[in-house]
Short mmCIF file of C-alpha atoms in Angstrom, two decimals:
data_model
loop_
_atom_site.label_atom_id
_atom_site.label_comp_id
_atom_site.label_asym_id
_atom_site.label_seq_id
_atom_site.Cartn_x
_atom_site.Cartn_y
_atom_site.Cartn_z
CA UNK A 105 130.25 -62.89 32.16
CA UNK A 106 128.34 -62.99 28.84
CA UNK A 107 124.83 -61.74 28.81
CA UNK A 108 122.16 -64.34 27.99
CA UNK A 109 119.50 -63.91 25.83
CA UNK A 110 115.87 -65.76 26.61
CA UNK A 111 114.43 -67.07 23.67
CA UNK A 112 110.54 -66.48 24.41
CA UNK A 113 107.50 -65.98 22.18
CA UNK A 114 107.64 -62.30 22.42
CA UNK A 115 108.24 -60.27 19.07
CA UNK A 116 112.24 -59.81 18.74
CA UNK A 117 113.48 -56.71 16.25
CA UNK A 118 116.21 -55.49 14.87
CA UNK A 119 117.82 -53.99 17.96
CA UNK A 120 117.75 -57.19 19.80
CA UNK A 121 119.14 -59.26 17.07
CA UNK A 122 121.88 -56.86 16.42
CA UNK A 123 122.85 -56.97 20.09
CA UNK A 124 122.76 -60.53 20.32
CA UNK A 125 125.37 -60.80 17.39
CA UNK A 126 127.64 -57.74 18.61
CA UNK A 127 127.69 -58.90 22.10
CA UNK A 128 128.04 -62.57 21.36
CA UNK A 129 125.37 -63.53 23.87
CA UNK A 130 124.66 -66.93 24.96
CA UNK A 131 120.93 -68.17 24.43
CA UNK A 132 118.71 -70.19 26.62
CA UNK A 133 114.93 -71.30 26.33
CA UNK A 134 112.85 -69.56 28.55
CA UNK A 135 110.20 -71.32 30.75
CA UNK A 136 107.65 -70.14 28.61
CA UNK A 137 109.43 -71.70 25.48
CA UNK A 138 109.77 -74.63 26.96
CA UNK A 139 106.25 -75.24 28.25
CA UNK A 140 104.92 -74.37 24.74
CA UNK A 141 107.30 -76.81 22.96
CA UNK A 142 106.56 -79.49 25.57
CA UNK A 143 102.65 -79.07 25.26
CA UNK A 144 102.57 -79.23 21.41
CA UNK A 145 104.74 -82.52 21.50
CA UNK A 146 102.41 -83.92 24.23
CA UNK A 147 99.45 -82.94 21.93
CA UNK A 148 101.05 -84.61 18.89
CA UNK A 149 101.51 -87.62 20.55
CA UNK A 150 98.08 -87.73 21.70
CA UNK A 151 96.83 -87.50 18.03
CA UNK A 152 98.97 -90.17 16.86
CA UNK A 153 97.49 -93.01 19.39
CA UNK A 154 94.64 -93.03 16.75
CA UNK A 155 96.28 -95.20 14.26
CA UNK A 156 93.59 -94.71 11.54
CA UNK A 157 94.12 -90.83 11.48
CA UNK A 158 96.28 -89.78 8.44
CA UNK A 159 98.67 -86.65 9.21
CA UNK A 160 101.06 -85.56 6.02
CA UNK A 161 104.46 -85.71 7.21
CA UNK A 162 104.02 -87.42 10.38
CA UNK A 163 102.76 -90.79 9.20
CA UNK A 164 102.87 -90.20 5.40
CA UNK A 165 105.71 -89.83 2.99
CA UNK A 166 106.66 -86.29 1.94
CA UNK A 167 106.25 -84.26 -1.19
CA UNK A 168 104.59 -86.64 -3.90
CA UNK A 169 104.71 -89.75 -1.64
CA UNK A 170 102.14 -87.65 0.86
CA UNK A 171 99.79 -90.62 0.14
CA UNK A 172 101.98 -93.27 1.24
CA UNK A 173 101.24 -94.54 4.92
CA UNK A 174 104.15 -95.05 7.21
CA UNK A 175 103.54 -97.60 10.07
CA UNK A 176 104.06 -96.32 13.76
CA UNK A 177 107.24 -98.27 14.49
CA UNK A 178 108.88 -96.51 11.56
CA UNK A 179 107.75 -92.99 12.13
CA UNK A 180 111.10 -92.01 14.00
CA UNK A 181 113.02 -93.45 11.13
CA UNK A 182 111.15 -91.79 8.55
CA UNK A 183 112.16 -88.47 9.90
CA UNK A 184 116.00 -89.63 10.05
CA UNK A 185 115.78 -90.86 6.78
CA UNK A 186 114.43 -87.24 6.02
CA UNK A 187 117.19 -85.61 7.09
CA UNK A 188 119.83 -87.61 5.53
CA UNK A 189 118.48 -87.91 2.28
CA UNK A 190 117.92 -84.13 1.80
CA UNK A 191 121.53 -83.33 3.15
CA UNK A 192 122.55 -83.04 -0.75
CA UNK A 193 123.93 -79.38 -0.95
CA UNK A 194 126.58 -78.48 -2.98
CA UNK A 195 128.35 -75.26 -3.94
CA UNK A 196 130.30 -72.80 -1.58
CA UNK A 197 129.88 -73.17 1.81
CA UNK A 198 127.63 -70.88 3.81
CA UNK A 199 129.65 -68.18 5.90
CA UNK A 200 129.65 -68.66 9.71
CA UNK A 201 127.75 -65.52 10.60
CA UNK A 202 124.92 -66.81 8.56
CA UNK A 203 125.26 -70.49 9.81
CA UNK A 204 125.02 -69.17 13.03
CA UNK A 205 121.94 -66.78 12.35
CA UNK A 206 120.11 -70.06 10.73
CA UNK A 207 120.54 -71.79 14.27
CA UNK A 208 119.25 -68.84 16.34
CA UNK A 209 116.22 -68.11 13.82
CA UNK A 210 115.31 -71.89 13.84
CA UNK A 211 115.30 -72.05 17.67
CA UNK A 212 113.07 -68.87 17.52
CA UNK A 213 110.69 -70.44 15.01
CA UNK A 214 110.50 -73.80 17.04
CA UNK A 215 110.37 -71.95 20.53
CA UNK A 216 106.23 -70.74 19.60
CA UNK A 217 105.02 -74.25 20.23
CA UNK A 218 103.45 -75.21 16.64
CA UNK A 219 106.20 -77.55 15.40
CA UNK A 220 105.91 -80.84 17.48
CA UNK A 221 109.47 -81.16 18.34
CA UNK A 222 110.90 -82.32 21.62
CA UNK A 223 112.35 -79.98 23.98
CA UNK A 224 115.79 -81.84 23.76
CA UNK A 225 116.00 -81.49 19.93
CA UNK A 226 115.55 -77.48 20.20
CA UNK A 227 118.23 -77.61 23.18
CA UNK A 228 120.62 -79.11 21.26
CA UNK A 229 120.55 -76.42 18.56
CA UNK A 230 121.00 -74.14 21.42
CA UNK A 231 123.99 -76.16 22.60
CA UNK A 232 125.49 -75.80 18.92
CA UNK A 233 124.93 -72.30 18.81
CA UNK A 234 126.05 -71.47 22.08
CA UNK A 235 129.40 -73.59 21.81
CA UNK A 236 129.92 -72.08 18.44
CA UNK A 237 129.78 -75.77 16.98
CA UNK A 238 128.66 -74.59 13.55
CA UNK A 239 127.34 -77.29 10.96
CA UNK A 240 128.97 -77.14 7.51
CA UNK A 241 126.19 -75.90 5.32
CA UNK A 242 126.43 -75.31 1.31
CA UNK A 243 124.65 -72.66 -0.61
CA UNK A 244 122.90 -74.72 -3.45
CA UNK A 245 120.03 -76.90 -2.44
CA UNK A 246 117.18 -75.12 -1.80
CA UNK A 247 114.28 -73.87 -4.06
CA UNK A 248 112.77 -71.55 -1.73
CA UNK A 249 109.74 -73.56 -0.81
CA UNK A 250 109.06 -76.67 0.90
CA UNK A 251 111.67 -74.95 3.38
CA UNK A 252 115.26 -74.50 2.63
CA UNK A 253 115.32 -78.23 2.46
CA UNK A 254 119.35 -79.09 1.70
CA UNK A 255 120.75 -76.41 3.73
CA UNK A 256 118.58 -76.96 6.61
CA UNK A 257 119.28 -80.78 6.45
CA UNK A 258 122.78 -80.10 6.56
CA UNK A 259 122.43 -77.74 9.68
CA UNK A 260 120.28 -80.72 11.37
CA UNK A 261 122.54 -83.43 10.43
CA UNK A 262 124.98 -82.93 13.51
CA UNK A 263 122.13 -83.46 15.69
CA UNK A 264 122.02 -87.23 14.57
CA UNK A 265 125.85 -87.27 15.07
CA UNK A 266 126.14 -87.03 11.19
CA UNK A 267 128.00 -84.38 8.81
CA UNK A 268 130.69 -82.26 9.67
CA UNK A 269 131.03 -78.93 12.03
CA UNK A 270 133.29 -76.13 12.20
CA UNK A 271 134.30 -75.79 16.24
CA UNK A 272 135.34 -72.28 17.03
CA UNK A 273 137.40 -72.32 19.65
CA UNK A 274 138.28 -69.60 22.60
CA UNK A 275 140.90 -67.07 21.66
CA UNK A 276 144.62 -67.80 22.51
CA UNK A 277 146.22 -65.30 24.45
CA UNK A 278 149.67 -66.30 22.76
CA UNK A 279 148.56 -66.29 19.19
CA UNK A 280 145.53 -63.91 19.52
CA UNK A 281 141.96 -64.54 17.66
CA UNK A 282 140.23 -67.75 17.79
CA UNK A 283 140.81 -70.89 15.78
CA UNK A 284 138.61 -73.11 13.87
CA UNK A 285 138.67 -76.68 13.16
CA UNK A 286 136.58 -78.79 10.67
CA UNK A 287 135.72 -82.21 12.76
CA UNK A 288 132.87 -85.03 12.00
CA UNK A 289 129.94 -84.02 14.25
CA UNK A 290 129.99 -87.59 15.64
CA UNK A 291 133.54 -87.04 17.59
CA UNK A 292 132.30 -83.47 18.49
CA UNK A 293 129.21 -85.05 20.21
CA UNK A 294 131.21 -87.83 21.92
CA UNK A 295 133.77 -85.23 23.17
CA UNK A 296 131.05 -82.92 24.48
CA UNK A 297 129.32 -86.02 26.13
CA UNK A 298 126.06 -85.25 23.95
CA UNK A 299 124.02 -88.22 22.57
CA UNK A 300 122.69 -88.21 19.07
CA UNK A 301 119.01 -87.12 19.01
CA UNK A 302 116.31 -89.81 18.43
CA UNK A 303 113.96 -88.22 16.18
CA UNK A 304 110.56 -88.72 16.86
CA UNK A 305 107.47 -88.31 14.53
CA UNK A 306 107.58 -84.74 12.76
CA UNK A 307 110.70 -83.64 13.80
CA UNK A 308 112.70 -84.04 10.78
CA UNK A 309 110.02 -82.41 8.74
CA UNK A 310 110.02 -79.37 11.65
CA UNK A 311 113.83 -78.91 11.14
CA UNK A 312 113.76 -79.01 7.39
CA UNK A 313 110.79 -77.21 6.53
CA UNK A 314 111.25 -73.48 7.30
CA UNK A 315 112.75 -70.38 5.59
CA UNK A 316 115.91 -69.85 7.91
CA UNK A 317 118.31 -70.13 5.32
CA UNK A 318 116.72 -67.26 3.14
CA UNK A 319 115.73 -65.50 6.50
CA UNK A 320 119.53 -65.59 7.94
CA UNK A 321 120.84 -64.01 4.85
CA UNK A 322 118.16 -61.22 4.83
CA UNK A 323 118.30 -60.51 8.47
CA UNK A 324 122.25 -60.09 8.06
CA UNK A 325 122.02 -58.25 4.87
CA UNK A 326 119.49 -55.90 6.70
CA UNK A 327 121.71 -54.97 9.50
CA UNK A 328 124.90 -54.57 7.00
CA UNK A 329 122.73 -52.37 4.73
CA UNK A 330 121.20 -50.29 7.28
CA UNK A 331 125.12 -49.10 8.19
CA UNK A 332 126.07 -48.97 4.40
CA UNK A 333 122.90 -46.86 3.62
CA UNK A 334 124.17 -44.24 6.24
CA UNK A 335 127.78 -44.25 4.91
CA UNK A 336 126.43 -43.61 1.26
CA UNK A 337 124.98 -40.55 2.57
CA UNK A 338 128.21 -39.62 4.48
CA UNK A 339 130.44 -40.41 1.68
CA UNK A 340 128.10 -38.83 -1.03
CA UNK A 341 128.33 -35.71 1.32
CA UNK A 342 131.99 -35.81 1.17
CA UNK A 343 132.08 -35.96 -2.75
CA UNK A 344 129.60 -33.21 -2.67
CA UNK A 345 131.99 -31.05 -0.57
CA UNK A 346 135.22 -32.23 -2.64
CA UNK A 347 133.30 -31.59 -5.92
CA UNK A 348 132.37 -28.02 -4.78
CA UNK A 349 128.50 -29.02 -4.91
CA UNK A 350 125.44 -26.69 -4.30
CA UNK A 351 123.51 -27.45 -1.24
CA UNK A 352 119.78 -25.83 -2.67
CA UNK A 353 118.95 -29.18 -3.99
CA UNK A 354 118.89 -30.64 -0.39
CA UNK A 355 116.44 -27.91 0.68
CA UNK A 356 113.50 -29.09 2.71
CA UNK A 357 110.83 -27.33 0.57
CA UNK A 358 112.22 -29.48 -2.30
CA UNK A 359 111.58 -32.70 -0.60
CA UNK A 360 108.11 -31.59 0.86
CA UNK A 361 106.32 -31.32 -2.33
CA UNK A 362 107.51 -34.64 -3.40
CA UNK A 363 107.33 -36.38 0.12
CA UNK A 364 108.67 -39.85 -0.34
CA UNK A 365 110.17 -40.65 3.16
CA UNK A 366 113.50 -41.85 2.12
CA UNK A 367 113.92 -38.52 -0.03
CA UNK A 368 113.34 -36.55 3.04
CA UNK A 369 115.60 -38.29 5.19
CA UNK A 370 118.43 -38.17 2.61
CA UNK A 371 118.14 -34.80 2.31
CA UNK A 372 117.93 -33.81 5.87
CA UNK A 373 120.86 -36.04 6.71
CA UNK A 374 123.06 -34.35 3.99
CA UNK A 375 121.99 -30.87 5.48
CA UNK A 376 122.91 -31.82 8.75
CA UNK A 377 126.23 -33.40 7.65
CA UNK A 378 127.19 -30.44 5.76
CA UNK A 379 126.40 -27.86 8.37
CA UNK A 380 129.25 -25.62 9.28
CA UNK A 381 131.08 -26.32 6.32
CA UNK A 382 133.31 -23.39 4.57
CA UNK A 383 133.07 -25.43 1.23
CA UNK A 384 129.30 -25.82 0.83
CA UNK A 385 128.51 -22.18 1.84
CA UNK A 386 131.27 -20.47 -0.45
CA UNK A 387 129.95 -18.71 -3.72
CA UNK A 388 129.79 -21.31 -6.56
CA UNK A 389 130.74 -20.63 -10.11
CA UNK A 390 128.35 -23.34 -11.78
CA UNK A 391 124.44 -23.14 -11.63
CA UNK A 392 123.86 -27.06 -11.51
CA UNK A 393 125.56 -30.17 -10.58
CA UNK A 394 125.36 -33.60 -12.38
CA UNK A 395 122.48 -35.94 -11.19
CA UNK A 396 124.95 -38.09 -9.09
CA UNK A 397 125.25 -35.18 -6.81
CA UNK A 398 122.02 -33.22 -7.38
CA UNK A 399 119.43 -36.42 -7.37
CA UNK A 400 121.14 -37.97 -3.99
CA UNK A 401 117.69 -37.49 -2.02
CA UNK A 402 115.84 -39.17 -4.96
CA UNK A 403 118.07 -41.93 -5.47
CA UNK A 404 119.34 -42.76 -2.14
CA UNK A 405 116.11 -42.26 -0.80
CA UNK A 406 114.38 -44.70 -3.24
CA UNK A 407 117.14 -47.30 -1.75
CA UNK A 408 116.06 -46.29 1.58
CA UNK A 409 112.67 -46.71 0.96
CA UNK A 410 113.09 -50.17 -0.62
CA UNK A 411 115.36 -51.07 2.36
CA UNK A 412 112.67 -50.12 4.81
CA UNK A 413 110.29 -52.32 3.12
CA UNK A 414 112.33 -55.27 2.99
CA UNK A 415 113.23 -54.70 6.84
CA UNK A 416 109.58 -55.00 7.80
CA UNK A 417 109.57 -58.51 5.89
CA UNK A 418 112.35 -59.89 7.66
CA UNK A 419 111.02 -58.65 10.93
CA UNK A 420 107.87 -60.41 10.30
CA UNK A 421 109.66 -63.65 9.02
CA UNK A 422 111.88 -63.91 12.07
CA UNK A 423 108.90 -64.00 14.36
CA UNK A 424 106.82 -66.56 12.67
CA UNK A 425 106.31 -70.32 12.07
CA UNK A 426 107.46 -71.52 8.71
CA UNK A 427 107.56 -75.16 8.99
CA UNK A 428 104.44 -77.31 7.87
CA UNK A 429 102.30 -79.14 9.18
CA UNK A 430 101.45 -76.63 11.65
CA UNK A 431 100.26 -77.64 15.03
CA UNK A 432 97.48 -75.93 17.08
CA UNK A 433 96.90 -77.67 20.28
CA UNK A 434 94.56 -75.26 21.81
CA UNK A 435 92.50 -75.42 18.88
CA UNK A 436 92.86 -79.19 18.41
CA UNK A 437 94.07 -78.79 14.92
CA UNK A 438 97.14 -79.92 12.60
CA UNK A 439 96.93 -77.93 9.27
CA UNK A 440 98.90 -78.67 6.36
CA UNK A 441 99.66 -75.65 4.46
CA UNK A 442 102.41 -73.36 2.84
CA UNK A 443 104.07 -71.10 5.18
CA UNK A 444 107.36 -72.72 4.40
CA UNK A 445 106.99 -70.72 0.80
CA UNK A 446 109.45 -68.05 0.31
CA UNK A 447 107.86 -66.02 -2.19
CA UNK A 448 107.70 -62.99 0.14
CA UNK A 449 111.59 -62.96 1.14
CA UNK A 450 112.37 -63.86 -2.56
CA UNK A 451 110.86 -60.72 -3.54
CA UNK A 452 112.22 -58.80 -0.73
CA UNK A 453 115.51 -60.11 -1.57
CA UNK A 454 115.72 -59.10 -5.15
CA UNK A 455 114.22 -55.83 -4.00
CA UNK A 456 117.19 -55.20 -1.43
CA UNK A 457 119.57 -56.33 -4.34
CA UNK A 458 118.38 -53.80 -6.63
CA UNK A 459 118.43 -50.99 -4.11
CA UNK A 460 121.83 -52.01 -2.86
CA UNK A 461 122.83 -52.06 -6.53
CA UNK A 462 121.54 -48.47 -6.97
CA UNK A 463 123.48 -47.12 -4.15
CA UNK A 464 126.86 -48.52 -5.62
CA UNK A 465 125.78 -47.25 -9.20
CA UNK A 466 125.28 -43.59 -8.35
CA UNK A 467 128.36 -43.74 -5.86
CA UNK A 468 130.84 -44.93 -9.18
CA UNK A 469 129.30 -41.84 -10.86
CA UNK A 470 130.26 -39.69 -8.35
CA UNK A 471 133.77 -41.28 -8.27
CA UNK A 472 134.18 -40.80 -12.09
CA UNK A 473 133.14 -37.23 -11.97
CA UNK A 474 135.89 -36.49 -9.15
CA UNK A 475 138.41 -38.03 -11.44
CA UNK A 476 137.47 -36.06 -14.67
CA UNK A 477 139.57 -32.91 -14.26
CA UNK A 478 137.01 -30.69 -13.44
CA UNK A 479 135.93 -28.14 -11.05
CA UNK A 480 139.64 -27.34 -10.14
CA UNK A 481 140.47 -30.70 -9.23
CA UNK A 482 143.69 -31.97 -11.09
CA UNK A 483 142.99 -35.08 -13.58
CA UNK A 484 143.03 -38.42 -11.62
CA UNK A 485 143.23 -36.34 -8.43
CA UNK A 486 147.40 -36.17 -8.42
CA UNK A 487 149.17 -32.85 -8.79
CA UNK A 488 151.60 -34.34 -11.20
CA UNK A 489 149.25 -36.32 -13.97
CA UNK A 490 151.00 -37.79 -16.89
CA UNK A 491 153.98 -39.24 -15.05
CA UNK A 492 151.64 -40.44 -12.59
CA UNK A 493 148.09 -42.11 -13.16
CA UNK A 494 146.66 -41.42 -9.87
CA UNK A 495 143.04 -42.35 -9.16
CA UNK A 496 142.29 -43.53 -12.77
CA UNK A 497 142.13 -47.41 -12.12
CA UNK A 498 139.94 -47.49 -8.77
CA UNK A 499 137.16 -46.31 -10.65
CA UNK A 500 137.79 -49.02 -13.12
CA UNK A 501 137.47 -51.59 -10.27
CA UNK A 502 134.17 -49.73 -9.04
CA UNK A 503 132.93 -49.70 -12.42
CA UNK A 504 133.45 -53.46 -12.74
CA UNK A 505 131.57 -54.10 -9.57
CA UNK A 506 128.71 -51.96 -10.50
CA UNK A 507 128.53 -54.09 -13.86
CA UNK A 508 128.68 -57.21 -11.87
CA UNK A 509 125.82 -55.97 -9.54
CA UNK A 510 123.59 -54.94 -12.20
CA UNK A 511 124.23 -58.73 -13.65
CA UNK A 512 123.41 -60.15 -10.23
CA UNK A 513 120.25 -57.98 -9.96
CA UNK A 514 118.35 -60.16 -12.54
CA UNK A 515 115.43 -61.08 -10.22
CA UNK A 516 115.13 -64.67 -9.02
CA UNK A 517 111.47 -64.49 -7.69
CA UNK A 518 110.00 -64.56 -11.20
CA UNK A 519 111.60 -68.12 -11.92
CA UNK A 520 109.83 -71.29 -10.84
CA UNK A 521 111.01 -75.06 -11.54
CA UNK A 522 108.50 -77.68 -11.01
CA UNK A 523 109.73 -80.37 -8.57
CA UNK A 524 108.58 -83.28 -6.53
CA UNK A 525 106.85 -84.89 -9.55
CA UNK A 526 104.53 -81.72 -9.67
CA UNK A 527 103.49 -81.53 -6.19
CA UNK A 528 105.82 -78.82 -5.57
CA UNK A 529 104.82 -77.00 -8.99
CA UNK A 530 105.59 -73.26 -7.98
CA UNK A 531 108.84 -72.46 -5.86
CA UNK A 532 110.01 -68.98 -4.93
CA UNK A 533 113.90 -69.41 -5.79
CA UNK A 534 114.49 -67.06 -2.63
CA UNK A 535 117.75 -68.96 -1.89
CA UNK A 536 119.13 -67.95 -4.89
CA UNK A 537 117.92 -64.37 -4.20
CA UNK A 538 119.68 -64.52 -0.96
CA UNK A 539 123.11 -65.57 -2.08
CA UNK A 540 122.89 -62.98 -4.66
CA UNK A 541 122.11 -60.18 -2.67
CA UNK A 542 124.98 -61.10 -0.33
CA UNK A 543 127.30 -60.77 -3.52
CA UNK A 544 125.76 -57.46 -4.34
CA UNK A 545 126.19 -55.93 -0.76
CA UNK A 546 129.88 -57.02 -0.59
CA UNK A 547 130.11 -55.23 -3.84
CA UNK A 548 128.39 -52.25 -2.54
CA UNK A 549 130.57 -52.00 0.48
CA UNK A 550 133.86 -51.83 -1.92
CA UNK A 551 132.36 -49.53 -4.21
CA UNK A 552 131.53 -47.14 -1.38
CA UNK A 553 135.17 -47.86 -0.05
CA UNK A 554 136.54 -46.34 -3.34
CA UNK A 555 134.39 -43.44 -3.51
CA UNK A 556 135.68 -42.46 -0.18
CA UNK A 557 139.32 -43.02 -1.17
CA UNK A 558 138.76 -40.77 -4.07
CA UNK A 559 136.75 -38.12 -2.07
CA UNK A 560 139.23 -38.03 0.57
CA UNK A 561 142.19 -37.64 -1.99
CA UNK A 562 140.36 -34.56 -3.55
CA UNK A 563 139.25 -32.61 -0.47
CA UNK A 564 142.96 -32.13 0.13
CA UNK A 565 143.10 -30.12 -2.85
CA UNK A 566 140.51 -27.59 -1.27
CA UNK A 567 142.40 -26.78 1.51
CA UNK A 568 142.99 -24.56 3.49
CA UNK A 569 139.23 -24.43 3.01
CA UNK A 570 137.33 -27.07 5.43
CA UNK A 571 134.15 -29.18 5.42
CA UNK A 572 131.86 -29.70 8.34
CA UNK A 573 133.03 -30.65 11.80
CA UNK A 574 131.44 -33.92 11.58
CA UNK A 575 132.93 -34.87 8.14
CA UNK A 576 136.42 -33.56 9.26
CA UNK A 577 136.16 -35.90 12.38
CA UNK A 578 135.21 -38.75 9.79
CA UNK A 579 138.31 -38.01 7.52
CA UNK A 580 140.57 -37.69 10.51
CA UNK A 581 139.73 -41.44 11.42
CA UNK A 582 140.00 -42.64 7.86
CA UNK A 583 143.63 -40.67 7.65
CA UNK A 584 144.78 -43.03 10.22
CA UNK A 585 144.23 -45.76 8.16
CA UNK A 586 144.87 -44.68 4.71
CA UNK A 587 147.09 -41.54 3.79
CA UNK A 588 146.98 -38.73 0.99
CA UNK A 589 148.60 -40.30 -2.08
CA UNK A 590 151.53 -37.74 -3.30
CA UNK A 591 152.66 -40.33 -6.36
CA UNK A 592 151.63 -43.36 -7.85
CA UNK A 593 151.92 -46.58 -5.67
CA UNK A 594 150.28 -49.78 -5.32
CA UNK A 595 146.77 -49.19 -4.18
CA UNK A 596 145.24 -52.44 -3.70
CA UNK A 597 145.99 -52.02 0.02
CA UNK A 598 144.48 -48.79 0.46
CA UNK A 599 141.13 -49.72 -0.77
CA UNK A 600 141.45 -52.96 1.44
CA UNK A 601 142.16 -50.47 4.28
CA UNK A 602 139.23 -48.21 3.14
CA UNK A 603 136.86 -51.13 3.33
CA UNK A 604 137.90 -51.91 6.81
CA UNK A 605 137.55 -48.64 7.90
CA UNK A 606 133.70 -48.93 6.72
CA UNK A 607 133.28 -52.13 8.82
CA UNK A 608 134.96 -50.49 12.03
CA UNK A 609 133.57 -46.86 11.82
CA UNK A 610 131.17 -45.70 14.32
CA UNK A 611 128.94 -43.20 12.73
CA UNK A 612 127.65 -41.23 15.97
CA UNK A 613 124.37 -39.94 13.85
CA UNK A 614 122.02 -38.17 15.91
CA UNK A 615 118.79 -40.46 16.40
CA UNK A 616 116.43 -38.29 14.68
CA UNK A 617 118.68 -38.96 11.49
CA UNK A 618 118.37 -42.75 11.81
CA UNK A 619 114.87 -44.00 12.39
CA UNK A 620 112.18 -44.60 9.97
CA UNK A 621 108.56 -44.93 11.80
CA UNK A 622 106.31 -46.83 9.14
CA UNK A 623 107.60 -50.16 8.66
CA UNK A 624 110.29 -51.08 11.02
CA UNK A 625 110.94 -48.27 13.93
CA UNK A 626 114.21 -49.65 14.91
CA UNK A 627 115.45 -50.19 11.51
CA UNK A 628 117.70 -46.97 11.48
CA UNK A 629 118.63 -47.43 7.90
#
């Protein structure tokens, strides 16, 4: 029986989010959340009994139409029209893991009871999440302010019996895996016995305002990059061993006189990873290593510090109310403000893209050094080079992705385009920052996989000397997926297998090598 996560108003952290995703937990609204949502809805209805009161987005138009009054009988139609008119996204479809996170994060935000929605509206989002009925959402359509309007409109269409959904079916014992079918939302609702939601005042705005598109990308990227950051250290340590590198630059005394936390953590981790290694402790003929080896604490560490800051931003965001106007029943206030503005996320996502790009940048440089034919390694890591090109071209592939990442790291957050006839005159472009960062993350994973491919090959030329017990175990698992290369072969399958190994491998690092303590204690990057 699947575990059920109760959605409450208590803070939700990285460990909990990771557990919900990994264990594919069902979710349910707690009694506390239901009470908060219901109380807010009752309060809003009571305020609307005063027909002379004008409240933005509830009995007025939206954006530059904020001064246009809407009659009481048309308040529901206003919200329905909002969802329909804003569902104009285009471009690539959002990956299903991101769409499902959008649902979860929207549910969490609405559960605080400051949005004025019906319980039935939130429950329908819960139903879609639990049954893996995922709205078809597109990547373009959000400026990262006023909420992620078009993506969230596409997410919300199925509540009205509109749009399309992907239905993820249970795994088939005969064929294996789970199937997915693209269907009209209207047909799926009928099949499930669900009536379309009749939106009441404010509800369309509550669904479309908010940062859940940017947040879903940010949360997923953080969870992925926590592991990729650890892998960068592990693979970097393997390359250090394969290159016959020196351990002195990782001494704790060096880090303590420049005490950036990420630098200290990286050096400590490299020292631990190489503990008990024959290779690292043997006499060296060279005095210094290239920067890509010697400066791992400084470069990996700077990325860690950025990742840690980004995790702090997104942990705050997923525990926030980000639609507008915001309703405070206990204070008898409805305030139109700007919590939907994505500037904190846009800056963080740009920062994260750069941090990931630099991990890839230095990784490719280590790969380049390994194939350079120095330090007693054969050119391009094959014994019979010349007739064999060996590992010449995987480095090209890594270099092409490093270059692409540099282009993708042009910041989105410094751009703004005026919209809605000047009412929305500054926007964050955080949605573009999110989709760019996603691509950088995928490239980083591939770049690290190529470094591992090279480092594992290079270490075979150091035999019979051995590296540390931890790294030998890591290599043993890798060799079950990717063999040593004797002569030229088609290599793209090995690279794909290397990427998959990075996705699947359990790292089993000691707790003291995982956690930061300043921004987000459970980030583990």
